[in-house]
PDB file of C-alpha atoms in Angstrom:
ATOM      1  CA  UNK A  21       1.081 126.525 -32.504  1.00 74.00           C
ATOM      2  CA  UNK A  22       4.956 125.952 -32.131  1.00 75.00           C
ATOM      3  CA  UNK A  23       6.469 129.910 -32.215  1.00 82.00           C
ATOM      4  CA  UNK A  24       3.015 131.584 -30.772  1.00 86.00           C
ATOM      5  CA  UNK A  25       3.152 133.900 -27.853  1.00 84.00           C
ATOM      6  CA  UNK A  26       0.159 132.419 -26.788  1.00 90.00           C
ATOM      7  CA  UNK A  27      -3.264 130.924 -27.587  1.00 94.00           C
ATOM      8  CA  UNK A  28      -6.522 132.539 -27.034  1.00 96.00           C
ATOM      9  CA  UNK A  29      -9.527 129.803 -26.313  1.00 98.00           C
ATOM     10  CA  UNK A  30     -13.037 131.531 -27.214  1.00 98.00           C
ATOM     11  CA  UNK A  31     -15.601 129.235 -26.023  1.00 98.00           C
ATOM     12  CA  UNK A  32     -19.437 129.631 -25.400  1.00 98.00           C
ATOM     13  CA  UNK A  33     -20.331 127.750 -22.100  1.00 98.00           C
ATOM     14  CA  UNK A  34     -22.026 124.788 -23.724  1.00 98.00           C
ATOM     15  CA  UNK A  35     -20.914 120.898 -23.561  1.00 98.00           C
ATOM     16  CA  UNK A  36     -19.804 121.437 -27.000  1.00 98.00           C
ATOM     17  CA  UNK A  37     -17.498 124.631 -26.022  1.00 98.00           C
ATOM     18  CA  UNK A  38     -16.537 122.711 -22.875  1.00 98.00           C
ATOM     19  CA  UNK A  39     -15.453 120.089 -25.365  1.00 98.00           C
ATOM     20  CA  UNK A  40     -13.513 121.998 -27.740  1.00 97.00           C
ATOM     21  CA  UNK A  41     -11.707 124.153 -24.769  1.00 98.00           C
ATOM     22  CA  UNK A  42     -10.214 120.926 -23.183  1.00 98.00           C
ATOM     23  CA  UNK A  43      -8.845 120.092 -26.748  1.00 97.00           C
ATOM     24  CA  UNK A  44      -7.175 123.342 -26.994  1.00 97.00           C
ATOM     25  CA  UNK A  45      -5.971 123.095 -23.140  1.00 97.00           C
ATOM     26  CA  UNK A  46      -4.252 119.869 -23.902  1.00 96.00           C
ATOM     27  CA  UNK A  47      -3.010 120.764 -27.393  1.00 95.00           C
ATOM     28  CA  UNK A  48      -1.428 124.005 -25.937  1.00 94.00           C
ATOM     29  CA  UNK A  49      -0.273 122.006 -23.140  1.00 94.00           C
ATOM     30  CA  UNK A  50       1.531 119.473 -25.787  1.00 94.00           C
ATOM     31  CA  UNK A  51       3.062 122.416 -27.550  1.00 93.00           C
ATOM     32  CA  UNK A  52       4.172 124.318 -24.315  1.00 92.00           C
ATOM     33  CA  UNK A  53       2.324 127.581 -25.362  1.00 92.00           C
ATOM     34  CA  UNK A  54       0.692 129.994 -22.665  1.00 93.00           C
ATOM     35  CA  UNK A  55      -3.188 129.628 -23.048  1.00 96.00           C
ATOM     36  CA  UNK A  56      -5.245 132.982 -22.635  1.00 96.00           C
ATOM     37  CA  UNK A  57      -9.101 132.194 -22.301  1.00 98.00           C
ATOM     38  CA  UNK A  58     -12.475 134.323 -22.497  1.00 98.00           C
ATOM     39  CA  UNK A  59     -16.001 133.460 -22.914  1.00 98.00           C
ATOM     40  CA  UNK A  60     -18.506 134.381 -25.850  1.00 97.00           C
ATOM     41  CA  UNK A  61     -22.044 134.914 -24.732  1.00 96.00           C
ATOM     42  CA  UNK A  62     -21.603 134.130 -21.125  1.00 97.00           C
ATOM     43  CA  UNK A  63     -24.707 135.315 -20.207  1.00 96.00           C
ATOM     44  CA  UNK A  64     -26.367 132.362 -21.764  1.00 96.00           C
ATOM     45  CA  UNK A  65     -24.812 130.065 -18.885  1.00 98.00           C
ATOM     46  CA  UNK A  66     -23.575 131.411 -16.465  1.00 98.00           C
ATOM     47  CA  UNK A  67     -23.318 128.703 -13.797  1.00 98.00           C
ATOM     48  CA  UNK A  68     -21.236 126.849 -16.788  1.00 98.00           C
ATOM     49  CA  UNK A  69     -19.092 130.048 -17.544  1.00 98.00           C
ATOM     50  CA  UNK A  70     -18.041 129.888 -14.392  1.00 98.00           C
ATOM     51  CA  UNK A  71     -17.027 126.280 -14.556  1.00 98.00           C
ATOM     52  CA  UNK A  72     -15.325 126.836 -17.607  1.00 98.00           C
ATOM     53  CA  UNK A  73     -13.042 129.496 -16.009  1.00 98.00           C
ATOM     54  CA  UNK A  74     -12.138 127.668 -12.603  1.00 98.00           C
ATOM     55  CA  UNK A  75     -10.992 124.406 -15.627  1.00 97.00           C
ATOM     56  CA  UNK A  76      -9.404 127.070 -17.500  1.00 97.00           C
ATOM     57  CA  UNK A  77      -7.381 128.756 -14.336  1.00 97.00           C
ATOM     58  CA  UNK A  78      -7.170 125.187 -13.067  1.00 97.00           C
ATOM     59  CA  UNK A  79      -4.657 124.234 -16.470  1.00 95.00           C
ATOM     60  CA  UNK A  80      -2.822 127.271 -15.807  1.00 94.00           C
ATOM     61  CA  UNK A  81      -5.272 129.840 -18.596  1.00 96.00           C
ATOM     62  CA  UNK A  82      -5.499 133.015 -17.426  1.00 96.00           C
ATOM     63  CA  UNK A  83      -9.244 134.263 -18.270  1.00 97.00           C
ATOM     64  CA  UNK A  84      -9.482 137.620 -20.201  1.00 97.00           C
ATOM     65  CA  UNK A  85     -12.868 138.333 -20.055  1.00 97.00           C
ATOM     66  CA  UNK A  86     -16.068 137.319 -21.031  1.00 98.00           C
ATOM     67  CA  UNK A  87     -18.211 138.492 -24.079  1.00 96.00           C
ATOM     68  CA  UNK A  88     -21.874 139.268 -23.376  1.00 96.00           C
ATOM     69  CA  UNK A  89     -24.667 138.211 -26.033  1.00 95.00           C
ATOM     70  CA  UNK A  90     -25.627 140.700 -27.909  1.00 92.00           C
ATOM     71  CA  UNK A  91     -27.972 140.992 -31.120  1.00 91.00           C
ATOM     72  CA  UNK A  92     -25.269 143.569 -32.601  1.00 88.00           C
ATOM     73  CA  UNK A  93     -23.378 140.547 -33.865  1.00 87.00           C
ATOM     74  CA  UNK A  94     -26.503 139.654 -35.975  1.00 88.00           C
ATOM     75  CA  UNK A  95     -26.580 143.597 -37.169  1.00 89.00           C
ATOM     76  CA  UNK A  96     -23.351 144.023 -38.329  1.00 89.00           C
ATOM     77  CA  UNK A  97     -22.779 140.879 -40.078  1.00 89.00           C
ATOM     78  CA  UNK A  98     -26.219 141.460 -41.926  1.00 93.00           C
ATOM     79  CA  UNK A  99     -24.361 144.966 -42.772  1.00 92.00           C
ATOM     80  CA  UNK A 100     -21.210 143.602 -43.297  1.00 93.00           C
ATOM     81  CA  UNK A 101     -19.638 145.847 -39.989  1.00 91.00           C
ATOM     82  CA  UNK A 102     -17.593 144.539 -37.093  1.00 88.00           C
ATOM     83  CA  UNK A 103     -18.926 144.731 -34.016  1.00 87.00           C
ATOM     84  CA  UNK A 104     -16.299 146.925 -32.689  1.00 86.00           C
ATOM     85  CA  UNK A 105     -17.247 149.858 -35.318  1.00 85.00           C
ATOM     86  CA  UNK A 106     -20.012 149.967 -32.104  1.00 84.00           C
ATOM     87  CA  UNK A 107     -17.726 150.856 -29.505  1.00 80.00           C
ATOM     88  CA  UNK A 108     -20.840 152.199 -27.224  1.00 86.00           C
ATOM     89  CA  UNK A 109     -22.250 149.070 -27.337  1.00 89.00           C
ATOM     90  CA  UNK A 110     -21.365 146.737 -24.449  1.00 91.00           C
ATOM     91  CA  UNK A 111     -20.523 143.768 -26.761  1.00 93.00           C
ATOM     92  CA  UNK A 112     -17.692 145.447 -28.410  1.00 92.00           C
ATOM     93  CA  UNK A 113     -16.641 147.262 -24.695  1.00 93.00           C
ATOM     94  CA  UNK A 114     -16.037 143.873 -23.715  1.00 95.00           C
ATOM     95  CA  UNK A 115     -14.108 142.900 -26.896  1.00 93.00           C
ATOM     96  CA  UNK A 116     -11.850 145.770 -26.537  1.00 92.00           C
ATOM     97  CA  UNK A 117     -11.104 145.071 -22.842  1.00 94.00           C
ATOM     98  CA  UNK A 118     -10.565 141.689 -23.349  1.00 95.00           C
ATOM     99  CA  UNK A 119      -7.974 142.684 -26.493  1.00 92.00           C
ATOM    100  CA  UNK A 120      -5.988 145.347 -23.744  1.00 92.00           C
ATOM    101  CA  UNK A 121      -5.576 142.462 -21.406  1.00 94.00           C
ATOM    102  CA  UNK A 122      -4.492 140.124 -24.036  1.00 93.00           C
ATOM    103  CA  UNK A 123      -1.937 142.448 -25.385  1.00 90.00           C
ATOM    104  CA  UNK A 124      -1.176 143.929 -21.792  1.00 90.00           C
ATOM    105  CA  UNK A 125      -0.591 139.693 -21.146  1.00 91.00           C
ATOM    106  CA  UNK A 126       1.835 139.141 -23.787  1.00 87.00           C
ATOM    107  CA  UNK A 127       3.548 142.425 -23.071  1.00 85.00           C
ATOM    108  CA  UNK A 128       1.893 143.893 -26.654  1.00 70.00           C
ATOM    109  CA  UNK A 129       0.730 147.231 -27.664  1.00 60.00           C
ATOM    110  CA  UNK A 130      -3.156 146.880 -28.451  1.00 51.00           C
ATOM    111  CA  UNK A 131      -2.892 150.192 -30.042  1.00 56.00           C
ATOM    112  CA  UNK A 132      -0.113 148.954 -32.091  1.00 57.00           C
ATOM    113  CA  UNK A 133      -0.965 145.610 -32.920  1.00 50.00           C
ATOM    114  CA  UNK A 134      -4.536 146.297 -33.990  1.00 52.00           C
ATOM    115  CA  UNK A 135      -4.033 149.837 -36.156  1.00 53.00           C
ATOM    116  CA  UNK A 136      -7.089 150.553 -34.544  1.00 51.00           C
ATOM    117  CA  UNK A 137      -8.199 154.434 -33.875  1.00 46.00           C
ATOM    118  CA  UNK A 138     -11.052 156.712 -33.039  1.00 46.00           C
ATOM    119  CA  UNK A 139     -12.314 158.445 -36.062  1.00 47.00           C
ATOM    120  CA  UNK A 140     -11.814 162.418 -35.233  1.00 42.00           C
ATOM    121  CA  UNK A 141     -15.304 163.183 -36.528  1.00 45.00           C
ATOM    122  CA  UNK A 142     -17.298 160.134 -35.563  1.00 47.00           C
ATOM    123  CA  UNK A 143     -15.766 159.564 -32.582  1.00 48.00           C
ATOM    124  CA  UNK A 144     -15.760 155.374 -33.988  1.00 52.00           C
ATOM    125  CA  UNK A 145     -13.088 153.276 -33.978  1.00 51.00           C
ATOM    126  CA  UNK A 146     -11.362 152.562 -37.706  1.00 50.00           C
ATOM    127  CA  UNK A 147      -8.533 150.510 -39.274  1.00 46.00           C
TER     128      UNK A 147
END
């Protein structure tokens, strides 16, 4: 972690996620790096989600978003897409938004960073 501009914690709100973000918190912590947090399929829990924030904000995180569950991840695995070649969907909105306030966080360029564009014809997001 030593040299990062910061660490982004992806946890589902689960005891298990729970678990594994309090590692992260304390490793960060250890290492002095700024810890950025969101939550993958929120929806599932959200009493815990919101648990998981206030211990994340509590630790000095600051929460980018959270990530909706969606069946699209299933899809585009099974066709070997990314989820944000979707960008309708509301899965890979929320992936996007949570990428411009990383970036916006660390004083980044999304644009920049990711090489990621709209497709003139398709109106889809490429590499």
């Amino acid at each position: 972690m030593t040299g990062a501009d910061a660490v982004l914690i992806v946890a589902e709100p689960t005891v298990s996620g729970e678990h594994d973000m309090e590692r992260v918190l304390g490793l960060a912590g250890h290492f002095k790096v700024p810890v950025l947090f969101c939550v993958n399929k929120w929806d599932l829990n959200p009493e815990k989600t919101e648990a998981m924030e206030a211990r994340a904000r509590s630790s000095g995180a600051a929460v980018m978003g959270r990530i909706p569950y969606d069946m699209i991840f299933n899809q585009a695995m099974v066709r070997g897409e990314l989820v944000v070649q979707f960008p309708e969907n509301h899965a890979a909105k929320s992936i996007f938004k949570i990428w411009e306030n990383v970036c916006r966080t660390i004083g980044k360029d999304a644009k920049r960073i990711s090489g990621m564009t709209k497709d003139a014809d398709t109106g889809r997001r490429t590499n």
